[in-house]
XYZ file of C-alpha atoms in Angstrom:
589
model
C 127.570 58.707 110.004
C 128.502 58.318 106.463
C 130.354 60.803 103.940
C 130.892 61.188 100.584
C 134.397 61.317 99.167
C 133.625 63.316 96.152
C 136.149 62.548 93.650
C 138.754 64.949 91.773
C 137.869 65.237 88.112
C 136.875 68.289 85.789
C 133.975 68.580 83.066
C 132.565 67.202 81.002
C 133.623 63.623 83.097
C 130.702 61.841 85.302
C 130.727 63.005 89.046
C 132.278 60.306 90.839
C 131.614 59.360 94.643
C 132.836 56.894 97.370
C 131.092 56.504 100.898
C 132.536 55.992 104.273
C 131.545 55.625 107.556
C 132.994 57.546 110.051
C 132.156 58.404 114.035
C 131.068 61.952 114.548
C 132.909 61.833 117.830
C 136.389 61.419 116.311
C 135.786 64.688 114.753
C 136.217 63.675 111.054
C 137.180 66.785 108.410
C 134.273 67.435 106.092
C 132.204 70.188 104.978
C 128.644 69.866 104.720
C 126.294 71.199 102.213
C 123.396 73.253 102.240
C 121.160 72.976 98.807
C 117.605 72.115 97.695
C 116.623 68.645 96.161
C 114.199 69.972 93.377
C 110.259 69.757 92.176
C 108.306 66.771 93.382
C 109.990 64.241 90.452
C 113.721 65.369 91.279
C 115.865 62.243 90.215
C 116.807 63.345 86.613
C 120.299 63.786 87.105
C 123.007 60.838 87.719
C 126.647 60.252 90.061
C 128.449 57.441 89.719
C 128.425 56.216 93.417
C 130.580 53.190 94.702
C 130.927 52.293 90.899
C 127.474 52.332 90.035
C 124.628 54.863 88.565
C 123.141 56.537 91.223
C 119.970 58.964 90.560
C 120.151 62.203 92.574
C 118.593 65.909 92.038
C 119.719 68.001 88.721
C 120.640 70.857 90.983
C 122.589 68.118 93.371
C 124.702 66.802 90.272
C 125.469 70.359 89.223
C 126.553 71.793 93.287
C 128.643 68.540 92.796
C 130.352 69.675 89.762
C 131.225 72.982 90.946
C 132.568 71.587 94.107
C 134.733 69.041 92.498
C 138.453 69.602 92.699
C 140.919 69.080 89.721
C 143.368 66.905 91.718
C 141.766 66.532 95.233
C 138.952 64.428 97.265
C 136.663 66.498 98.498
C 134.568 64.714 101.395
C 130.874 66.045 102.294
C 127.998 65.207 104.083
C 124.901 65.400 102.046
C 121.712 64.354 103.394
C 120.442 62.607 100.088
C 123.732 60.428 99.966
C 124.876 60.158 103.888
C 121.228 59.034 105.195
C 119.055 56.465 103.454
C 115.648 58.259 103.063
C 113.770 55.537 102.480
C 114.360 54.362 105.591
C 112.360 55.165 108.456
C 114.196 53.976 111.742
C 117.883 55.740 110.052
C 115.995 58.510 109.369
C 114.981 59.566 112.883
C 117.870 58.937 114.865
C 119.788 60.879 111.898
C 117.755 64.077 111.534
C 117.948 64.268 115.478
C 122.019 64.408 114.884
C 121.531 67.229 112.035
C 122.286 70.013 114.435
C 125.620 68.845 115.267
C 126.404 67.184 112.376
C 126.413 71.047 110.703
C 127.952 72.196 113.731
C 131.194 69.517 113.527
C 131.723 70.243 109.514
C 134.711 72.487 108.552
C 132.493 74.852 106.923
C 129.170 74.882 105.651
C 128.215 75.225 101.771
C 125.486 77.005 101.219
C 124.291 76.187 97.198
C 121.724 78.561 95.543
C 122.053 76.849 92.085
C 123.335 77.011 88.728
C 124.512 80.560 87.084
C 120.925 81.985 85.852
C 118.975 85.331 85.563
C 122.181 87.685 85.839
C 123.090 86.017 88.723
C 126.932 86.724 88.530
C 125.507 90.394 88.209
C 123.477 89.718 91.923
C 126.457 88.139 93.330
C 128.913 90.995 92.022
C 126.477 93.474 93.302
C 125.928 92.605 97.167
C 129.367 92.804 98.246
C 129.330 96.186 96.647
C 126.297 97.337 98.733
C 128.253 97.219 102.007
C 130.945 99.366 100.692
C 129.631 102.642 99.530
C 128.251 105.457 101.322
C 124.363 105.532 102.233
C 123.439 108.544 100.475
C 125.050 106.945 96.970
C 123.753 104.149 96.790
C 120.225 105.790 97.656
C 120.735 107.998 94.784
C 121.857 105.401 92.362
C 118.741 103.197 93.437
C 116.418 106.387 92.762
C 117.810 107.005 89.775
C 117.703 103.797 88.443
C 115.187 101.609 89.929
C 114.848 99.574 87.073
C 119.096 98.801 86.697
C 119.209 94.753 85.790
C 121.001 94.839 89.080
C 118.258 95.060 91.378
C 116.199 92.809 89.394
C 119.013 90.298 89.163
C 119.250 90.705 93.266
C 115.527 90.153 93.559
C 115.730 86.933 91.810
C 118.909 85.600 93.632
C 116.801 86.424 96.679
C 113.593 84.678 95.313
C 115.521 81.474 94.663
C 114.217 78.265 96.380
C 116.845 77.554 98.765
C 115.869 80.734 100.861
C 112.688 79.184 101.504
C 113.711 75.717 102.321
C 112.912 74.779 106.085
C 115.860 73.056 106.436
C 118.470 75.729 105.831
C 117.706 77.659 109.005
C 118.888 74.995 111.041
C 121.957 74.340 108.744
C 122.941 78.094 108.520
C 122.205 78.821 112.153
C 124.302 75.592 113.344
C 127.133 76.321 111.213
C 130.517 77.084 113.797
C 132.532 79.084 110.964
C 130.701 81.514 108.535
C 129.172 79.491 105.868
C 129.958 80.058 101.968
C 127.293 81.156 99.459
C 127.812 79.967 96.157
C 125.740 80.753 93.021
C 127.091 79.181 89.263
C 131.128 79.901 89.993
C 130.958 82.665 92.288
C 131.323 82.405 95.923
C 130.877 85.047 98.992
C 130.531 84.795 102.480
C 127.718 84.646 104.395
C 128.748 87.922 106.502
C 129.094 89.538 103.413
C 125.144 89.090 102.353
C 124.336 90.213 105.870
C 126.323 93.098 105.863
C 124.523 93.763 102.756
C 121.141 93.366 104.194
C 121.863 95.500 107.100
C 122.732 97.727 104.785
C 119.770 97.611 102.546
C 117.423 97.664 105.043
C 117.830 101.283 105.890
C 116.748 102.135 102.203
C 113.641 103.857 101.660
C 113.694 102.008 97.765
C 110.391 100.165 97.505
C 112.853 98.274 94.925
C 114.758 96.970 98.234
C 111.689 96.734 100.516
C 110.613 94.465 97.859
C 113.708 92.239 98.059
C 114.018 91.742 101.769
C 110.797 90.873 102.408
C 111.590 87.395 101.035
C 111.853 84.364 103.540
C 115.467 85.854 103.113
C 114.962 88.467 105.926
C 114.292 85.711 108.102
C 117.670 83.463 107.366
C 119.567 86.219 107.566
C 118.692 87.248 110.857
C 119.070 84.000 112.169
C 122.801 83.023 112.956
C 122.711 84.516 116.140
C 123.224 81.328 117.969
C 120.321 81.357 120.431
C 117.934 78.829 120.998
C 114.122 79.913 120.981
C 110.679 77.999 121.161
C 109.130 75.767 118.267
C 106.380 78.546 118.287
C 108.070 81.733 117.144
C 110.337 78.962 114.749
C 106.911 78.112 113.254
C 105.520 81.264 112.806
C 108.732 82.748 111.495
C 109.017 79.715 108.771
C 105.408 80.168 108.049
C 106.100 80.528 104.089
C 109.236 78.055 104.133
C 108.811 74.666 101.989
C 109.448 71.222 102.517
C 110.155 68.546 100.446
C 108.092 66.057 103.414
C 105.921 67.954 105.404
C 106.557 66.644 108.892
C 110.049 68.239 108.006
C 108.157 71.436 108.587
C 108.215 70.578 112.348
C 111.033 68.078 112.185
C 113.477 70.709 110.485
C 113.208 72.724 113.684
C 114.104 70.556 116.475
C 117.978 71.515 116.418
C 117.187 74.758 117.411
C 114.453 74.465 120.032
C 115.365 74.463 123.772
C 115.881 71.074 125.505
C 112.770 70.556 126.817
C 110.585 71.173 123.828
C 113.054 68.958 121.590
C 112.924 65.944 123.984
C 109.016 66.329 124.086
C 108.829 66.330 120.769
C 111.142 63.513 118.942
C 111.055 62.642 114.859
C 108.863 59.687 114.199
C 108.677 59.068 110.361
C 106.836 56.368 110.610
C 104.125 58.561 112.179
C 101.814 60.150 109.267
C 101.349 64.170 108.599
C 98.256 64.046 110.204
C 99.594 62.315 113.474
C 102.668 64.656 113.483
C 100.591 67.904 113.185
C 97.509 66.988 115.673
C 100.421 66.217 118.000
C 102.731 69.562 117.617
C 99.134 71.329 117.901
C 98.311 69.960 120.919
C 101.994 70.681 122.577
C 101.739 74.492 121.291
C 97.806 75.019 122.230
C 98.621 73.982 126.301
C 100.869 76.915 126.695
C 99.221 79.380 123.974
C 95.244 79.179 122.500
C 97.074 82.098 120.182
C 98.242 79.642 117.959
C 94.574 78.745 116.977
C 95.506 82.040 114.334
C 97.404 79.783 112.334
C 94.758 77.185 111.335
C 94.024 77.198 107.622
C 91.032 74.635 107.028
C 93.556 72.621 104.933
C 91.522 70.590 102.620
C 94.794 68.083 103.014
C 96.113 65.621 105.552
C 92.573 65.143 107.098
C 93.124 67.657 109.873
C 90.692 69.343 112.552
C 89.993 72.750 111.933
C 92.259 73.721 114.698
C 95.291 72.145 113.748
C 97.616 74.342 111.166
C 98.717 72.669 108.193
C 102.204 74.146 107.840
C 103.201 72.521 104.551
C 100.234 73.947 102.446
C 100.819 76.312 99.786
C 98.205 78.542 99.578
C 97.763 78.437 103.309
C 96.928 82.491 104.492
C 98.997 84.597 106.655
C 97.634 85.265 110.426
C 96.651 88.726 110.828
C 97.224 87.932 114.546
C 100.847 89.033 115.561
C 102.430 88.748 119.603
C 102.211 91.177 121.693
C 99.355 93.223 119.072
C 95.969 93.208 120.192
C 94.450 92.209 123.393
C 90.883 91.017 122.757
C 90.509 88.950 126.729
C 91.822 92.246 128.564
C 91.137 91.980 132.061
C 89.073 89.178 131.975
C 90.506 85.629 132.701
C 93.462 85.276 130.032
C 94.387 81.894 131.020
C 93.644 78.952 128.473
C 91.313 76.352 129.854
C 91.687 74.123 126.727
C 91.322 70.842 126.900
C 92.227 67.620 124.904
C 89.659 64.674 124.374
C 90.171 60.841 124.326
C 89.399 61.438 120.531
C 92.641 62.846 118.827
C 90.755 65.819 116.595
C 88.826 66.923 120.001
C 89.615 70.442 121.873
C 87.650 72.176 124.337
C 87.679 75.801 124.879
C 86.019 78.605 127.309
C 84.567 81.593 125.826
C 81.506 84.105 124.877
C 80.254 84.560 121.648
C 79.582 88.434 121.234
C 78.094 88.629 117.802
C 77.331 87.227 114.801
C 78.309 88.419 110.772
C 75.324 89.738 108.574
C 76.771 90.876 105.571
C 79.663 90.183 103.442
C 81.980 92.356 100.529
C 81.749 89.949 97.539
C 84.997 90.873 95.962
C 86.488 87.217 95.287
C 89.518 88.129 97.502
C 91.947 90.791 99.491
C 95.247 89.691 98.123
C 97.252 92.992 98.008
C 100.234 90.893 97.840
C 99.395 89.032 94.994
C 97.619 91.251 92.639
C 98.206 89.324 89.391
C 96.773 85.761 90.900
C 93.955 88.125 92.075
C 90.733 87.869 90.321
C 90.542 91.764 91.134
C 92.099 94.936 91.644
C 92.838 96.462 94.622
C 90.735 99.323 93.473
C 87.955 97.297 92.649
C 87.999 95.672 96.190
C 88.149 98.255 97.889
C 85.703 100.206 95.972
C 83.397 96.932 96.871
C 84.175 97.252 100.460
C 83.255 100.372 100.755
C 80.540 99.926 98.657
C 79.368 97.098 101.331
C 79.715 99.510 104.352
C 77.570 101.962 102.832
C 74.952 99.581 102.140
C 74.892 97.779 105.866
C 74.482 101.318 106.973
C 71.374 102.313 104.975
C 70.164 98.794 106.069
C 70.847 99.123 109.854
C 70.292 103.031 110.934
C 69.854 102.093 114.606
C 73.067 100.313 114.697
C 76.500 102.274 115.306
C 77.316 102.035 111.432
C 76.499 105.727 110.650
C 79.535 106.869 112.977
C 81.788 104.680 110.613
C 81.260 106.636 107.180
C 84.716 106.935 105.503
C 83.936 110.032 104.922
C 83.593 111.093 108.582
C 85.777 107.833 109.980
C 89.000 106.492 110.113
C 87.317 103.341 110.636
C 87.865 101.992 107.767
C 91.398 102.216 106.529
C 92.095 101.525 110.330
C 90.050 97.716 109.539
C 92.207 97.002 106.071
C 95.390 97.477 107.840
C 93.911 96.140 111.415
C 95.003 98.509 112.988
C 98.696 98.195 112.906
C 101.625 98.964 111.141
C 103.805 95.980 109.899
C 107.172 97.944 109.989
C 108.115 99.582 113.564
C 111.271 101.485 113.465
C 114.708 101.341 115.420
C 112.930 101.532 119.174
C 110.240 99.306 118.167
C 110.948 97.166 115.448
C 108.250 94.922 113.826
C 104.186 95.799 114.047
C 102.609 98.776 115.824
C 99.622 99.116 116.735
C 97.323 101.348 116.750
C 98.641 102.541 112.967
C 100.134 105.838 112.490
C 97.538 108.995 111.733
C 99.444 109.444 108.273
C 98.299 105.990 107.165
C 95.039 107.454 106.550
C 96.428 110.332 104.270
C 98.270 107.328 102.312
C 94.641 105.504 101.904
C 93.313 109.043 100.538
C 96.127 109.194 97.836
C 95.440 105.475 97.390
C 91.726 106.009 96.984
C 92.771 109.064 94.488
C 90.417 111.356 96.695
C 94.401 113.395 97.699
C 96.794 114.166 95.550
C 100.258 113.604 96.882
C 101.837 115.956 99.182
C 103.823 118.476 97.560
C 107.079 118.298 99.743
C 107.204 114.439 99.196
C 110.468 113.497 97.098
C 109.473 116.491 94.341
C 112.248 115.219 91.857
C 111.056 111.941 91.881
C 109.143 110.732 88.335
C 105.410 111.445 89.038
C 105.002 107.434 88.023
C 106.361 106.184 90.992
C 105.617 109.110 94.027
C 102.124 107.673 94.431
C 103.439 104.434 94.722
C 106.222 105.357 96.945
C 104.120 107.186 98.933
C 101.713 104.645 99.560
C 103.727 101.765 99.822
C 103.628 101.462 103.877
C 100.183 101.417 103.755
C 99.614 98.921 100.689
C 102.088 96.498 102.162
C 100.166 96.784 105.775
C 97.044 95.389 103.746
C 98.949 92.811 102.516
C 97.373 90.329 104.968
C 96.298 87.114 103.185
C 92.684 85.955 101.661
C 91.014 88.255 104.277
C 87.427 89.590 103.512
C 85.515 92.325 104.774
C 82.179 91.950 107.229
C 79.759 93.892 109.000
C 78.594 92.157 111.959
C 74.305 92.296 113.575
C 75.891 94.395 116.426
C 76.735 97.304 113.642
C 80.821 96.460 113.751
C 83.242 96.296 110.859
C 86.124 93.432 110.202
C 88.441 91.592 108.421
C 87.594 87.744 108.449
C 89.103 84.699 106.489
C 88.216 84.382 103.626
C 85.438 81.712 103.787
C 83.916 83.189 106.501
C 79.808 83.021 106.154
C 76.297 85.122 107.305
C 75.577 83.903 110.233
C 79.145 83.079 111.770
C 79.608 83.672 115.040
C 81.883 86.457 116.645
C 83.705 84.650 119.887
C 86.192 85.655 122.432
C 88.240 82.787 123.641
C 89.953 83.186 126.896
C 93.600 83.506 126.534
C 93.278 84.388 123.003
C 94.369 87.713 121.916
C 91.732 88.343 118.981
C 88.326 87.551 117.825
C 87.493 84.104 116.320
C 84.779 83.286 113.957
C 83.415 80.012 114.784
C 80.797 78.204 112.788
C 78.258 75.446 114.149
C 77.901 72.508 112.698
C 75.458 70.065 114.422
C 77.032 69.234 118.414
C 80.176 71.369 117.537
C 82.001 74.367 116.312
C 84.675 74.672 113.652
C 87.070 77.189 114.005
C 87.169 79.383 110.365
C 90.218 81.341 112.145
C 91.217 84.707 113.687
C 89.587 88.321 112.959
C 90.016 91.703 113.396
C 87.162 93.783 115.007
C 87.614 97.566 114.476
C 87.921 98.946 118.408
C 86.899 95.681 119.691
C 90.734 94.298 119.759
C 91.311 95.433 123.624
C 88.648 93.730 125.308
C 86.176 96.184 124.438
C 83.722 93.486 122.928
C 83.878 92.174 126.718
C 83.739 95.796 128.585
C 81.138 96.912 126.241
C 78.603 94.229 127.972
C 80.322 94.956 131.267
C 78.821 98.285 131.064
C 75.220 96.823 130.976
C 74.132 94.026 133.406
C 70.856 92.923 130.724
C 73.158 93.064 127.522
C 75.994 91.002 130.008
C 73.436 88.368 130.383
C 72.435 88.019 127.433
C 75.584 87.599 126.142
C 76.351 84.527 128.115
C 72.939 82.832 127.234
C 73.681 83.000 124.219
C 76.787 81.575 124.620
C 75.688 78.852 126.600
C 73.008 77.943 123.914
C 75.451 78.102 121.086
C 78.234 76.575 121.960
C 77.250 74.774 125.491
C 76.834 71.032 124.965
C 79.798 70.191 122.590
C 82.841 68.707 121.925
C 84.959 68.502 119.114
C 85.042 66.370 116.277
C 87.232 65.895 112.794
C 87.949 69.410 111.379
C 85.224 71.408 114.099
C 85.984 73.139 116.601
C 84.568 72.909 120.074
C 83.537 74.680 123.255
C 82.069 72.736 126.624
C 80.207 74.964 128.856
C 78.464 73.751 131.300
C 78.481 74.700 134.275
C 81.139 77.349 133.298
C 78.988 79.697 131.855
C 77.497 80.766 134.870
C 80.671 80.674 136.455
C 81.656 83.091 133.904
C 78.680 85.225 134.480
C 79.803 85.115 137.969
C 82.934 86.223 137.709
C 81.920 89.158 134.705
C 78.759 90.549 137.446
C 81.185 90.339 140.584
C 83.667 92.067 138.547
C 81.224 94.776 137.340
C 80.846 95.063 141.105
């Protein structure tokens, strides 16, 4: 492996750097450093390596000059300098070694950037959070919710490097607590935990705000255990990389044996070889990670395969362990990979079909700005759309769903669930508490707030502190609202269509909407079905033998007969579907 000797000087000299090859195994003294390379044209700042110009990253020339010593060599690893990127067959073998290479170094230097945005302020700050009482800081946060200090600690928190896939792996690998610098100041990494911990049992919406940054998920992370590439995917879902096969490859140090042997960095594969192939390895063990497929207009993917490097990709409304759409039926996956690479075949029933559609451009509650609505105006629109489906379909079961007489509704824009548990049961709940619904009425402006709810707090913010559970629970992604021929209400991706089909997949734990297209299916992506998330879709034609087989005639004619091509989704049936209706009348029995 090589390191760089970073030489001493002081500013306003050039950074000056030697190389030198060492063996990992005669456990050579170095730190290593943990920073971000830049925008996509990052080689506007200059070293002088070996004697020479070398173009590297502005924000790598200026972690160099703060880690420079006066009268000492410094000597790093830096994956810019100590591997040669432009070379394949290095860079596989190396990233393979990143794990322990972080693990061997002295310490680990974590690098947020340059001194910007009150940063010294953010840095002076979160040591200070671990150290007061709970009840004054709560106060001073009330008080002041606006203080430059929580907006500086927003920022510091919003900073790139927090959302970089390959810090996880660096952090998590590192043997002594890693060092946080920003500008001059330093802390250590316990510190901004302790602080997190800390903040975390807030009620601020000023806080909430902060830690639900890709921060929350770094911070959790040094625990030291290993876990599988699909709960490191999901968790990473909003990270960034630089290359996206780093969005897999980033990972590999802290997956267990097995899954890191199967699944070895090839950069001379391309993005689309690299994500058909970590598809297919996740899909044999779990269909549920058909959720995270985006339609990616990039890489040339199938509709079923995620593309984890795109930006605007949406969040999965699916979460483990949530909903339960296969129930008793068969649960086990009975997918199956063609001789062509973009070709998947799945077992399942198609249930219903969408017939009308909200047209508000988008549900982006987390985003309102980049919205080209309000959340008002959506929402009146949604509503607006379930009224008219039931005028338009009386015999249907659309009448029981009036907001005015149903909790149906704000049940479907949060789907069901609450995204933050509490000490017993941390992470989502579902089904969502009652007093989510008297948050929507405040929301709506139909209640006013309750009375005994923080009564010295400025009437400004107690609607929005009241509500802000319930708004963040809608914050689900480009989701849009549907009402289905069978008279049911959902959430969808955003570009689902009329005419889409409602399908259970065996093994998967919610509703997909499929789409045909010629011999085969593309997948549009998860949904949530208001009461029809614990295999009720299923039991509800279990209950009558004629609606049961019609059910799987219809799903033989719609999606028997395929396979899968380029971005479509597939389902064989065959001779399945009447094992299926088999197994659904003999269980009936």
């Amino acid at each position: 492996m090589r390191l760089v000797s970073l030489l001493p000087g002081k500013e306003p000299a050039a950074v000056q750097c030697m190389i030198k090859e060492v063996m990992l195994k005669d456990r050579p003294g170095y730190e290593a450093l943990s920073y971000t390379w830049g925008g996509k044209s990052p080689f506007i700042g200059v070293i002088i390596l070996e004697g020479r110009q070398f173009p590297v990253t502005r924000n790598l020339e200026i972690a160099l000059r703060h880690l420079r010593l006066q009268h000492e060599t410094r000597d790093l690893w830096i994956d810019a300098l100590s591997i040669n990127q432009l070379d394949h067959e290095e860079k596989g073998p190396q990233v393979q070694k990143m794990k322990s290479i972080y693990q061997s170094a002295s310490r680990v230097l974590v690098w947020l950037g340059e001194a910007r945005e009150n940063s010294d302020l953010a840095m002076d700050l979160v040591p200070r959070i671990g150290n007061v009482e709970l009840d004054e800081i709560q106060m001073e946060i009330q008080d002041r919710e606006t203080e430059k200090g929580w907006d500086a600690l927003l920022q510091l928190f919003r900073r790139p490097w927090w959302s970089r896939s390959w810090v996880l792996q660096e952090v998590v690998a590192a043997r002594s607590d890693p060092l946080v610098g920003c500008g001059h100041k330093w802390l250590s990494w316990s510190v901004f935990k302790t602080a997190h911990g800390f903040m975390c049992k807030t009620t601020s919406s000023r806080v909430l705000q902060t830690m639900t940054s890709p921060a929350q998920t770094l911070l959790l992370a040094r625990n030291g255990a290993r876990t599988s590439m699909r709960d490191l995917l999901q968790g990473t879902f909003s990270f960034q990389a630089t290359d996206p096969r780093d969005k897999v490859y980033s990972l590999l140090g802290l997956v267990h044996e097995v899954e890191r042997l199967a699944l070895t960095p090839d950069y001379s594969k391309s993005v689309q070889h690299v994500y058909i192939g970590i598809a297919q390895h996740l899909l044999r063990d779990d269909i549920n990670m058909l959720c995270f497929n985006t339609n990616s207009p990039y890489h040339d993917l199938p509709s079923w395969v995620p593309d984890w490097s795109w930006s605007s990709r949406r969040w999965p409304i699916w979460m483990p362990g949530t909903y339960n759409a296969t129930g008793k039926f068969p649960s086990h996956s009975a997918g199956r990979f063609g001789h062509n690479p973009s070709t998947f075949t799945l077992r399942g029933i198609a249930v219903d079909d969408i017939s009308m559609l909200d047209e508000t451009s988008r549900i982006e509650m987390s985003q309102p700005a980049t919205s080209d609505s309000t959340e008002e105006e959506v929402l009146d629109n949604i509503e607006s759309t379930l009224r008219k489906a039931i005028k338009e379909q009386p015999s249907s079961n659309l009448r029981s769903l009036d907001p005015e007489i149903s909790d149906a509704l704000w049940r479907t824009l949060v789907t069901d669930r609450s995204l933050i548990g509490n000490s017993h049961t941390p992470g989502p709940k579902s089904p969502a508490p009652e007093n989510y619904g008297q948050m929507f009425e405040v929301f709506r402006g139909h209640s006013p707030v309750p009375t005994d709810f923080q009564p010295n707090m400025l009437p400004a913010h107690r609607k929005q502190e009241y509500t802000k559970l319930f708004v963040k629970s809608m914050q689900l992604g480009n989701q849009r609202f549907f009402v289905t021929s069978g008279g049911r209400i959902g959430l969808g991706p955003y570009d689902i269509q009329k005419d889409d089909l409602v399908v259970v997949l065996f093994g998967g734990d919610m509703p997909f909407i499929l789409r045909q297209k010629d011999a085969y299916h593309r997948l549009i992506g998860p949904s949530y079905v208001h009461g029809r998330e614990d295999a009720q879709l299923l039991q509800a034609a279990d209950t009558d033998h004629r609606q049961l087989g019609e059910m799987v005639r219809t799903a033989a004619s719609l999606i028997g007969s395929t396979s899968l091509g380029s971005r479509t989704i597939g389902t064989k049936w065959d001779e399945e579907a009447q094992l299926k209706a088999e197994y659904l009348q003999g269980d009936k029995r």
